[in-house]
Coordinates of C-alpha atoms in Angstrom, one line a residue:
Chain R
M1 CA 20.4 75.5 5.6
I2 CA 19.5 77.6 8.7
G3 CA 17.9 81.0 7.8
V4 CA 18.7 83.9 10.2
V5 CA 16.1 86.6 9.8
D6 CA 17.7 90.0 9.2
Y7 CA 15.3 92.9 10.1
R8 CA 17.9 95.5 11.1
A9 CA 17.6 94.6 14.8
G10 CA 21.1 94.6 16.2
N11 CA 24.1 92.6 15.4
L12 CA 23.2 89.2 13.9
T13 CA 26.7 88.1 13.1
S14 CA 27.2 86.5 16.6
V15 CA 24.4 84.0 15.9
A16 CA 26.0 83.2 12.5
R17 CA 29.4 82.8 14.0
A18 CA 28.1 80.3 16.6
L19 CA 26.4 78.3 13.8
E20 CA 29.6 78.4 11.7
Y21 CA 31.5 77.1 14.7
L22 CA 28.9 74.2 14.9
R23 CA 29.4 73.7 11.2
E24 CA 25.8 74.4 10.5
P25 CA 25.4 76.1 7.1
C26 CA 23.4 79.4 7.5
I27 CA 22.5 82.5 5.8
I28 CA 21.6 86.0 7.2
T29 CA 18.9 87.5 5.0
N30 CA 15.8 89.6 4.8
D31 CA 14.6 87.9 1.6
P32 CA 11.5 85.8 2.4
R33 CA 12.1 83.7 -0.7
I34 CA 15.4 82.5 0.6
L35 CA 14.0 82.0 4.1
D36 CA 11.1 80.0 2.6
E37 CA 13.8 77.5 1.4
A38 CA 15.5 77.3 4.8
S39 CA 15.0 74.1 6.8
H40 CA 15.0 76.1 10.1
I41 CA 14.5 79.8 11.0
I42 CA 16.4 81.7 13.7
F43 CA 14.7 85.0 14.7
P44 CA 17.2 86.9 16.8
G45 CA 17.5 90.6 17.7
V46 CA 18.5 93.2 20.2
G47 CA 17.1 96.7 20.5
A48 CA 13.6 98.2 21.0
A49 CA 10.3 96.5 20.2
G50 CA 8.8 99.5 18.5
A51 CA 11.5 99.9 15.9
A52 CA 11.7 96.1 15.4
M53 CA 8.0 95.8 14.6
A54 CA 8.2 98.8 12.3
N55 CA 11.0 97.1 10.3
L56 CA 9.1 93.8 10.2
R57 CA 5.9 95.4 8.9
E58 CA 7.7 97.5 6.4
S59 CA 9.6 94.5 4.9
G60 CA 6.5 92.2 5.1
L61 CA 8.5 89.8 7.2
D62 CA 5.7 89.9 9.9
I63 CA 3.4 88.0 7.5
H64 CA 6.1 85.5 6.6
L65 CA 7.0 84.8 10.2
R66 CA 3.4 84.0 11.0
K67 CA 3.2 81.8 7.9
W68 CA 6.4 79.8 8.8
V69 CA 5.2 79.1 12.3
R70 CA 1.8 78.0 10.9
E71 CA 3.4 75.8 8.3
G72 CA 5.4 73.9 10.9
K73 CA 8.9 75.1 10.1
P74 CA 11.1 74.9 13.2
L75 CA 11.6 78.5 14.5
L76 CA 13.9 79.7 17.3
G77 CA 13.3 83.2 18.7
I78 CA 16.1 84.8 20.6
C79 CA 15.9 87.9 23.0
L80 CA 14.0 90.6 21.1
G81 CA 12.9 88.0 18.5
T82 CA 11.2 86.2 21.4
Q83 CA 9.5 89.3 22.7
V84 CA 8.0 90.4 19.4
I85 CA 6.3 87.0 18.8
F86 CA 3.9 87.8 21.7
D87 CA 0.7 89.8 21.3
H88 CA 2.0 93.0 22.8
S89 CA 5.1 94.6 24.4
E90 CA 5.0 97.3 27.1
E91 CA 8.1 98.7 25.5
D92 CA 6.9 101.6 23.4
D93 CA 3.4 100.2 23.9
T94 CA 3.9 98.0 20.8
P95 CA 1.4 95.6 19.2
C96 CA 3.5 92.6 18.2
L97 CA 3.2 89.5 16.0
G98 CA 0.5 87.7 18.0
I99 CA 2.0 84.3 17.5
V100 CA 2.1 83.5 21.2
P101 CA -0.8 84.7 23.4
G102 CA 0.5 87.0 26.1
R103 CA 2.3 90.2 26.8
V104 CA 5.9 91.4 27.4
R105 CA 6.2 93.4 30.6
R106 CA 8.9 95.6 32.1
F107 CA 10.6 94.4 35.3
P108 CA 9.0 96.2 38.2
A109 CA 11.3 99.0 39.5
D110 CA 11.1 97.7 43.1
I111 CA 12.3 94.1 42.7
E112 CA 14.6 93.1 45.5
A113 CA 16.9 90.2 46.6
D114 CA 18.5 90.0 50.0
G115 CA 17.1 93.4 51.0
R116 CA 18.8 95.2 48.1
R117 CA 17.0 96.7 45.0
L118 CA 17.9 94.7 41.9
K119 CA 19.3 96.6 38.9
I120 CA 17.6 96.8 35.6
P121 CA 18.4 95.6 32.9
H122 CA 18.8 92.0 34.1
M123 CA 22.3 91.7 32.7
G124 CA 24.6 88.7 33.2
W125 CA 24.4 84.9 33.8
N126 CA 21.5 83.2 35.4
R127 CA 20.0 79.7 35.7
V128 CA 17.0 78.5 33.7
E129 CA 14.8 75.8 35.1
F130 CA 13.7 73.9 31.9
R131 CA 10.5 71.9 31.6
Q132 CA 11.6 68.3 31.1
G133 CA 11.5 66.5 27.9
H134 CA 11.8 69.1 25.1
P135 CA 14.4 68.0 22.5
V136 CA 15.9 71.5 22.1
F137 CA 16.7 71.7 25.9
A138 CA 17.8 68.0 26.1
G139 CA 21.1 67.3 28.0
I140 CA 21.4 70.8 29.5
P141 CA 22.7 70.4 33.1
E142 CA 20.7 71.9 35.9
S143 CA 23.6 74.0 37.0
A144 CA 24.1 75.6 33.5
E145 CA 23.8 79.3 33.3
F146 CA 22.8 81.5 30.3
Y147 CA 23.7 85.1 29.4
F148 CA 20.7 87.6 29.7
V149 CA 20.5 91.2 28.9
H150 CA 16.9 92.7 29.0
A151 CA 14.6 95.1 30.8
Y152 CA 11.4 93.4 29.6
Y153 CA 10.3 89.8 30.1
P154 CA 7.7 87.6 28.3
A155 CA 4.5 86.7 30.2
P156 CA 2.6 84.1 28.2
A157 CA -1.2 84.1 28.8
D158 CA -1.1 80.3 29.1
E159 CA 1.4 78.6 31.4
D160 CA 1.4 75.8 28.9
W161 CA 3.7 77.8 26.6
T162 CA 6.4 78.2 29.2
A163 CA 9.3 75.8 28.8
G164 CA 11.8 77.5 31.2
W165 CA 11.7 79.7 34.2
T166 CA 14.3 82.2 35.6
D167 CA 14.4 84.0 38.9
Y168 CA 15.3 87.7 39.1
G169 CA 13.3 89.1 42.0
I170 CA 10.3 87.6 40.2
R171 CA 10.0 84.2 38.5
F172 CA 9.6 84.9 34.8
C173 CA 9.3 82.9 31.6
A174 CA 12.8 82.6 30.0
A175 CA 11.9 80.0 27.4
V176 CA 8.7 79.3 25.4
A177 CA 7.9 76.1 23.4
K178 CA 5.0 74.8 21.5
K179 CA 4.9 72.6 18.4
N180 CA 7.5 73.8 16.0
L181 CA 8.2 77.0 17.9
V182 CA 10.9 77.6 20.5
A183 CA 11.9 81.0 21.9
V184 CA 14.4 82.0 24.6
Q185 CA 14.9 85.3 26.3
F186 CA 18.7 84.6 26.9
H187 CA 21.4 84.6 24.3
P188 CA 22.4 81.0 23.5
E189 CA 25.1 82.3 21.1
K190 CA 26.8 84.0 24.0
S191 CA 26.2 81.4 26.7
G192 CA 29.3 79.2 26.3
R193 CA 28.9 75.5 25.8
P194 CA 25.4 75.1 27.2
G195 CA 24.2 77.8 24.8
L196 CA 25.9 76.2 21.8
A197 CA 24.3 72.9 22.8
I198 CA 20.8 74.5 22.5
L199 CA 21.6 75.9 19.1
E200 CA 23.0 72.5 18.0
N201 CA 19.9 70.7 19.4
F202 CA 17.6 73.2 17.5
C203 CA 19.5 72.6 14.2
R204 CA 18.9 68.9 14.5
W205 CA 15.3 69.1 15.6
G206 CA 12.5 68.3 13.2
G207 CA 10.1 70.7 14.9
I208 CA 7.9 68.1 16.6
D209 CA 7.0 68.8 20.2
A210 CA 8.1 66.0 22.5
Q211 CA 5.0 66.1 24.8
Chain X
M1 CA 19.6 84.9 40.8
L2 CA 22.4 86.6 38.7
S3 CA 25.9 85.3 39.2
K4 CA 28.6 87.8 40.0
R5 CA 30.7 88.2 36.8
I6 CA 34.5 87.7 36.7
I7 CA 36.0 89.6 33.8
P8 CA 39.6 89.4 32.6
C9 CA 40.8 92.6 31.1
L10 CA 43.2 92.4 28.2
D11 CA 45.2 95.5 27.3
V12 CA 46.1 95.4 23.7
R13 CA 48.7 97.5 21.9
A14 CA 49.2 97.0 18.1
G15 CA 47.7 93.5 18.4
K16 CA 49.7 92.4 21.4
L17 CA 48.7 91.8 25.0
T18 CA 50.3 94.2 27.5
K19 CA 50.0 95.0 31.2
G20 CA 51.2 98.1 32.9
V21 CA 51.3 99.4 36.4
K22 CA 49.5 102.7 37.0
F23 CA 49.1 103.0 33.2
Q24 CA 52.8 103.1 32.6
G25 CA 55.6 100.7 31.7
N26 CA 53.6 98.3 29.5
I27 CA 55.3 95.1 28.5
D28 CA 54.2 92.7 25.9
I29 CA 52.9 89.4 27.3
G30 CA 51.3 87.5 24.4
D31 CA 48.6 87.0 21.9
P32 CA 45.2 88.4 22.8
V33 CA 43.2 86.0 20.7
E34 CA 44.9 83.0 22.4
A35 CA 44.6 84.6 25.8
A36 CA 40.8 85.3 25.3
R37 CA 40.3 81.7 24.2
A38 CA 42.2 80.4 27.3
Y39 CA 40.1 82.6 29.6
Y40 CA 36.9 81.5 27.9
E41 CA 37.9 77.8 28.4
Q42 CA 38.8 78.6 32.1
G43 CA 35.3 80.0 32.8
A44 CA 35.6 83.8 32.3
D45 CA 32.1 85.3 32.2
E46 CA 33.0 88.1 29.9
I47 CA 36.1 89.6 28.4
V48 CA 37.2 93.2 28.1
F49 CA 39.7 94.4 25.5
Y50 CA 41.3 97.8 26.0
D51 CA 43.0 99.0 22.9
I52 CA 45.9 101.3 23.8
T53 CA 47.0 101.7 20.3
A54 CA 47.3 105.2 18.9
S55 CA 48.0 104.6 15.2
A56 CA 45.4 104.0 12.4
E57 CA 47.4 100.8 11.5
G58 CA 47.1 99.6 15.0
R59 CA 43.4 100.2 15.0
S60 CA 42.8 97.9 12.0
I61 CA 44.9 95.2 13.6
M62 CA 42.6 95.5 16.6
I63 CA 39.5 95.1 14.4
D64 CA 41.1 91.9 13.1
V65 CA 41.7 90.7 16.7
V66 CA 38.0 91.4 17.5
R67 CA 37.0 89.3 14.4
K68 CA 39.2 86.4 15.4
V69 CA 38.0 86.5 19.0
A70 CA 34.3 86.5 17.9
E71 CA 34.9 83.3 15.8
T72 CA 36.2 81.3 18.8
I73 CA 34.7 82.5 22.0
F74 CA 31.0 82.4 22.8
I75 CA 30.6 84.7 25.8
P76 CA 30.1 88.5 25.6
F77 CA 33.1 90.8 25.2
S78 CA 33.6 94.5 25.0
V79 CA 36.2 96.7 23.3
G80 CA 37.3 100.1 24.5
G81 CA 40.0 102.6 23.8
G82 CA 40.0 105.3 21.2
I83 CA 36.3 105.1 20.3
R84 CA 35.3 108.6 19.3
T85 CA 32.3 108.3 17.0
V86 CA 29.2 106.1 16.4
E87 CA 31.1 104.9 13.3
D88 CA 34.0 103.7 15.5
M89 CA 31.4 101.8 17.6
R90 CA 29.8 100.3 14.5
R91 CA 33.1 98.9 13.2
V92 CA 33.8 97.2 16.6
I93 CA 30.3 95.8 16.9
L94 CA 30.2 94.5 13.3
A95 CA 33.5 92.8 13.9
G96 CA 31.7 90.8 16.7
A97 CA 31.9 92.7 20.0
E98 CA 28.8 92.9 22.1
K99 CA 29.7 96.1 23.8
V100 CA 31.9 99.1 23.3
S101 CA 33.3 101.1 26.1
V102 CA 33.8 104.9 26.0
N103 CA 35.9 106.8 28.5
T104 CA 37.8 110.0 27.7
E105 CA 35.7 110.4 24.6
A106 CA 32.5 110.4 26.7
V107 CA 33.7 113.0 29.1
Q108 CA 34.7 115.3 26.2
N109 CA 31.6 114.6 24.2
P110 CA 28.8 113.2 26.4
A111 CA 26.4 113.1 23.4
I112 CA 28.3 110.0 22.1
I113 CA 26.6 108.0 24.9
A114 CA 23.1 108.9 23.8
E115 CA 23.9 108.5 20.1
G116 CA 25.5 105.1 20.7
A117 CA 22.5 103.9 22.8
R118 CA 20.1 105.1 20.2
A119 CA 22.0 103.3 17.4
F120 CA 22.8 100.0 19.2
G121 CA 20.8 99.9 22.4
S122 CA 21.9 100.8 25.9
Q123 CA 23.2 97.3 26.5
C124 CA 26.0 97.9 24.0
I125 CA 27.3 101.0 25.8
V126 CA 29.7 100.7 28.7
L127 CA 31.0 103.9 30.4
G128 CA 34.6 103.5 31.4
M129 CA 35.4 105.8 34.4
D130 CA 38.9 106.5 35.5
V131 CA 38.6 108.0 39.0
K132 CA 41.1 109.5 41.4
K133 CA 40.5 110.4 45.1
N134 CA 40.4 114.2 45.6
P135 CA 38.9 115.0 49.0
G136 CA 38.2 118.4 50.6
N137 CA 37.4 120.1 47.3
A138 CA 34.0 121.9 47.2
A139 CA 33.6 121.3 43.5
L140 CA 33.9 117.5 44.1
P141 CA 31.2 116.6 46.7
S142 CA 31.8 112.9 46.4
G143 CA 35.5 113.3 47.0
Y144 CA 36.3 111.6 43.8
E145 CA 37.4 113.2 40.5
M146 CA 37.1 112.0 36.9
V147 CA 40.5 111.8 35.2
I148 CA 41.0 111.2 31.4
H149 CA 43.8 110.4 28.9
G150 CA 44.7 107.3 30.8
G151 CA 44.9 109.0 34.1
R152 CA 47.0 111.9 33.1
T153 CA 44.5 114.8 32.9
A154 CA 42.3 115.9 35.8
T155 CA 38.8 117.2 34.7
G156 CA 37.3 118.9 37.8
I157 CA 34.2 116.7 37.2
D158 CA 32.7 114.9 40.2
A159 CA 32.8 111.1 39.7
L160 CA 29.4 110.4 41.2
W161 CA 27.7 113.2 39.3
W162 CA 29.2 111.9 36.1
A163 CA 28.1 108.3 36.8
R164 CA 24.5 109.4 37.2
E165 CA 24.6 111.7 34.3
A166 CA 25.9 108.9 32.0
E167 CA 23.1 106.6 33.3
R168 CA 20.6 109.3 32.3
L169 CA 22.2 109.6 28.9
G170 CA 21.7 105.9 28.3
T171 CA 24.8 104.0 29.3
G172 CA 24.0 100.4 30.1
E173 CA 26.8 99.6 32.4
I174 CA 29.7 101.3 34.2
C175 CA 33.3 100.0 34.4
L176 CA 34.7 101.8 37.3
N177 CA 38.5 102.0 37.5
S178 CA 40.4 103.5 40.5
I179 CA 43.6 105.1 39.3
D180 CA 44.9 105.0 42.8
A181 CA 44.5 101.2 43.0
D182 CA 45.2 100.3 39.4
G183 CA 48.1 97.9 39.0
T184 CA 49.0 97.8 42.7
Q185 CA 47.4 94.4 43.4
N186 CA 46.6 95.7 46.9
G187 CA 42.8 95.5 46.5
Y188 CA 40.0 97.4 44.9
E189 CA 38.8 100.8 46.1
I190 CA 35.8 99.6 48.1
D191 CA 34.4 102.9 49.2
L192 CA 34.4 104.3 45.7
T193 CA 32.8 101.2 44.3
R194 CA 30.0 101.1 46.9
L195 CA 29.4 104.8 46.5
I196 CA 28.8 104.6 42.7
S197 CA 27.1 101.2 42.7
S198 CA 24.5 102.2 45.3
H199 CA 23.7 105.4 43.5
V200 CA 23.0 104.1 40.0
N201 CA 20.5 101.4 38.8
I202 CA 22.8 99.9 36.2
P203 CA 25.5 97.3 36.7
V204 CA 28.9 98.4 38.0
I205 CA 32.1 96.5 37.1
A206 CA 34.9 97.2 39.7
S207 CA 38.3 97.6 38.2
G208 CA 41.8 98.3 39.5
G209 CA 43.8 96.7 42.3
A210 CA 42.9 93.0 42.2
G211 CA 45.8 90.9 43.4
R212 CA 44.1 88.1 45.5
P213 CA 40.7 86.3 45.5
D214 CA 39.7 88.0 48.8
H215 CA 40.0 91.3 47.0
L216 CA 37.2 90.2 44.7
L217 CA 35.2 88.9 47.6
D218 CA 35.4 92.3 49.3
V219 CA 34.4 94.3 46.3
L220 CA 31.5 92.0 45.3
T221 CA 30.1 92.1 48.8
R222 CA 31.0 95.2 50.8
G223 CA 31.7 97.1 47.6
Q224 CA 28.3 96.1 46.0
A225 CA 29.9 95.6 42.6
D226 CA 28.0 93.4 40.1
A227 CA 31.2 92.2 38.4
A228 CA 35.0 92.3 39.0
L229 CA 37.7 93.1 36.4
I230 CA 41.0 91.2 36.9
A231 CA 44.3 91.4 35.0
S232 CA 47.7 90.7 36.5
M233 CA 46.5 88.0 38.9
V234 CA 45.5 85.8 35.9
H235 CA 47.8 87.1 33.2
F236 CA 50.9 86.1 35.3
R237 CA 49.2 82.8 36.2
T238 CA 49.2 83.5 39.9
Y239 CA 45.6 82.2 40.0
T240 CA 43.2 80.6 37.6
I241 CA 39.7 81.9 37.1
A242 CA 38.3 78.5 38.4
E243 CA 40.3 79.0 41.6
I244 CA 38.9 82.5 42.1
K245 CA 35.4 81.4 41.4
T246 CA 35.6 78.4 43.8
F247 CA 37.0 80.7 46.5
L248 CA 34.0 83.1 46.0
Q249 CA 31.4 80.3 45.8
D250 CA 32.7 78.7 49.0
R251 CA 32.1 82.1 50.7
G252 CA 28.6 82.5 49.6
V253 CA 29.1 84.7 46.5
K254 CA 27.1 83.1 43.6
T255 CA 29.3 82.6 40.5
R256 CA 28.8 80.6 37.3
M257 CA 30.5 77.3 38.1
H258 CA 29.4 75.4 35.0
W259 CA 31.0 76.1 31.6

């Protein structure tokens, strides 16, 4: 059973629908006892970092998330879920979960491509250059694109954590992986077949880092 | 770098797909859930549903369509038409849509943009703009006027002013429809699209007038649009989405070619 963490951060049903389509049993819940029993945890979310952290602290899920990562349960962060596993987010100047060393930064206002100022948020389909060899990103073609919508991007303190890079005026970290933890800035549940392949890979992954 | 998005627009009336010319004479042309699935398979980057139903019964049919679409397609989609309150937005989002689009409602009650953005995030809120050319009017410095009620009512509001105001209120994206070009298949309104797109810092989807792939090329390059809405040219199977994307890609416009 895949546990999808419900912390009132946006619409989580799209993640559940993608898992249903893949015939992976899942449950959306904020109950840590149920999530304790789950084989895998998906930590999604859209919205603002400040409100998300407030909800996580209030429900005590912050402590459980740290515990699940420490215990070695496979955990997949998506979008805002990915951002709040870092130490700090520039959005609302928010101290976050501190699971991954590093900060979440806002795209600079003056990023350009072909002499034209780039719009923020970074919204739409873009490529991800994945680090080779991680089981969750196995079999994803180089030409695959993923759906992004965000104004802030993760910046791990240690390059070692970066498992995928994307270019939007700057080259930023679009995927993080270490041990049992994988986190992506894009939305695999809304990225067509390559996105579904990542979710399917994650559900079949035992949480052991390939490197 | 981001790909330019190609977005089929499905007009839905009481659960059936329709297509009109200049907002009139709609004819039924099929099942929206099947059409959405087909466009997803063909490589659409996103799908827009526009609910032109007026009755309450029609509205709940639409929610059912949204739910079915969300179960079978895994790309973003938005729903517009008749959304008047944050509660209307919530129903559509909980049924599985990523985005809601507000048009007439936002002109009459701009606060709905800020309220929606606060409740669901700016990325959920699309401002639909129906725009008509109206040059030589001192009250309309851009020469373009906002019209509402599906193009029937002039508002006296300048289109460029409204686009920037809506951005300030928190809309995440603009879907810009030229009433003059809508349904003609003679090409998008390039000047209007470039004007709006170059004066806001959020994505602009060009809408109205697409009939051939070179129309998309024009609006995505000269028109500076971030995405292009299409309807007749794919609904009537004149072109496939793959043909349109290949045409653009061959001419240097980056599109998503793997799906």
